[in-house]
PDB file of C-alpha atoms in Angstrom:
ATOM      1  CA  ASP A 223       2.406  -1.086  13.723  1.00  0.00           C
ATOM      2  CA  VAL A 224      -0.240  -0.245  11.079  1.00  0.00           C
ATOM      3  CA  CYS A 225      -0.244   3.213   9.530  1.00  0.00           C
ATOM      4  CA  SER A 226      -3.139   4.743   7.599  1.00  0.00           C
ATOM      5  CA  SER A 227      -2.327   6.376   4.285  1.00  0.00           C
ATOM      6  CA  ASP A 228      -3.485   7.233   0.823  1.00  0.00           C
ATOM      7  CA  LEU A 229      -1.573   5.811  -2.105  1.00  0.00           C
ATOM      8  CA  PHE A 230       1.707   7.523  -1.104  1.00  0.00           C
ATOM      9  CA  TRP A 231       3.293   7.166   2.315  1.00  0.00           C
ATOM     10  CA  GLU A 232       6.445   8.470   3.964  1.00  0.00           C
ATOM     11  CA  GLU A 233       6.240   6.534   7.232  1.00  0.00           C
ATOM     12  CA  GLU A 234       9.478   4.587   7.417  1.00  0.00           C
ATOM     13  CA  ASP A 235       8.630   2.885  10.713  1.00  0.00           C
ATOM     14  CA  CYS A 236       5.483   1.016   9.631  1.00  0.00           C
ATOM     15  CA  PHE A 237       5.421  -2.646   8.699  1.00  0.00           C
ATOM     16  CA  ALA A 238       1.820  -2.381   7.460  1.00  0.00           C
ATOM     17  CA  ILE A 239       0.008   0.322   5.503  1.00  0.00           C
ATOM     18  CA  ASP A 240      -3.785   0.634   5.561  1.00  0.00           C
ATOM     19  CA  LEU A 241      -4.870   2.064   2.167  1.00  0.00           C
ATOM     20  CA  GLN A 242      -8.390   3.440   1.802  1.00  0.00           C
ATOM     21  CA  HIS A 243      -8.890   3.846  -1.977  1.00  0.00           C
ATOM     22  CA  ASN A 244     -12.712   4.094  -2.413  1.00  0.00           C
ATOM     23  CA  LEU A 245     -12.693   2.507  -5.890  1.00  0.00           C
ATOM     24  CA  ASN A 246     -15.413   0.026  -4.880  1.00  0.00           C
ATOM     25  CA  PHE A 247     -13.599  -2.956  -6.460  1.00  0.00           C
ATOM     26  CA  TYR A 248     -10.551  -5.145  -5.806  1.00  0.00           C
ATOM     27  CA  PRO A 249      -7.779  -3.521  -7.898  1.00  0.00           C
ATOM     28  CA  ASN A 250      -4.428  -4.876  -9.034  1.00  0.00           C
ATOM     29  CA  VAL A 251      -1.663  -3.378  -6.893  1.00  0.00           C
ATOM     30  CA  THR A 252       1.924  -2.456  -7.791  1.00  0.00           C
ATOM     31  CA  VAL A 253       4.100  -1.040  -5.020  1.00  0.00           C
ATOM     32  CA  LYS A 254       7.256   1.028  -5.629  1.00  0.00           C
ATOM     33  CA  ASP A 255       9.693   2.362  -3.054  1.00  0.00           C
ATOM     34  CA  SER A 256      11.064   5.921  -2.988  1.00  0.00           C
ATOM     35  CA  THR A 257      13.707   4.992  -5.598  1.00  0.00           C
ATOM     36  CA  LYS A 258      10.885   3.789  -7.903  1.00  0.00           C
ATOM     37  CA  ASP A 259      11.913   0.125  -7.691  1.00  0.00           C
ATOM     38  CA  VAL A 260       9.029  -2.370  -7.667  1.00  0.00           C
ATOM     39  CA  VAL A 261       8.778  -3.966  -4.219  1.00  0.00           C
ATOM     40  CA  GLU A 262       6.991  -7.176  -3.256  1.00  0.00           C
ATOM     41  CA  THR A 263       4.609  -6.762  -0.342  1.00  0.00           C
ATOM     42  CA  GLY A 264       1.842  -8.754   1.217  1.00  0.00           C
ATOM     43  CA  ILE A 265      -1.561  -7.570  -0.040  1.00  0.00           C
ATOM     44  CA  THR A 266      -4.759  -8.184   1.905  1.00  0.00           C
ATOM     45  CA  TYR A 267      -8.081  -6.985   0.510  1.00  0.00           C
ATOM     46  CA  HIS A 268     -10.070  -5.966   3.576  1.00  0.00           C
ATOM     47  CA  ASP A 269     -13.110  -4.993   1.461  1.00  0.00           C
ATOM     48  CA  PRO A 270     -13.681  -3.444  -2.033  1.00  0.00           C
ATOM     49  CA  ASN A 271     -12.400  -0.070  -0.756  1.00  0.00           C
ATOM     50  CA  LYS A 272      -9.547  -0.977   1.576  1.00  0.00           C
ATOM     51  CA  ILE A 273      -6.193  -2.747   1.154  1.00  0.00           C
ATOM     52  CA  ILE A 274      -3.584  -3.567   3.774  1.00  0.00           C
ATOM     53  CA  LEU A 275       0.028  -3.810   2.578  1.00  0.00           C
ATOM     54  CA  THR A 276       2.520  -5.644   4.780  1.00  0.00           C
ATOM     55  CA  MET A 277       6.292  -5.375   4.464  1.00  0.00           C
ATOM     56  CA  THR A 278       9.236  -7.237   5.957  1.00  0.00           C
ATOM     57  CA  GLN A 279      11.152  -3.928   6.105  1.00  0.00           C
ATOM     58  CA  PRO A 280       9.454  -0.547   6.484  1.00  0.00           C
ATOM     59  CA  PHE A 281       9.987   1.955   3.649  1.00  0.00           C
ATOM     60  CA  SER A 282       8.372   4.987   2.072  1.00  0.00           C
ATOM     61  CA  GLY A 283       6.694   4.385  -1.258  1.00  0.00           C
ATOM     62  CA  ILE A 284       3.682   4.545  -3.514  1.00  0.00           C
ATOM     63  CA  ALA A 285       0.959   2.086  -4.522  1.00  0.00           C
ATOM     64  CA  TYR A 286      -0.400   2.047  -8.075  1.00  0.00           C
ATOM     65  CA  LEU A 287      -3.910   0.619  -8.376  1.00  0.00           C
ATOM     66  CA  SER A 288      -5.488  -0.553 -11.628  1.00  0.00           C
TER      67      SER A 288
END
């Protein structure tokens, strides 16, 4: 199940998050869960403005782009 979101999401039943960031480049991505621990996720750059994060376990969190 893919959920659409901005850089913060609270959906705890999604194994993939579709992030539309509109930065017009391929940024570095750091993902943290709700306890602010860094979490490894799969990162797919769909295009310069869209990233898809995939997780083995769904969680709420935030993506930091740089």
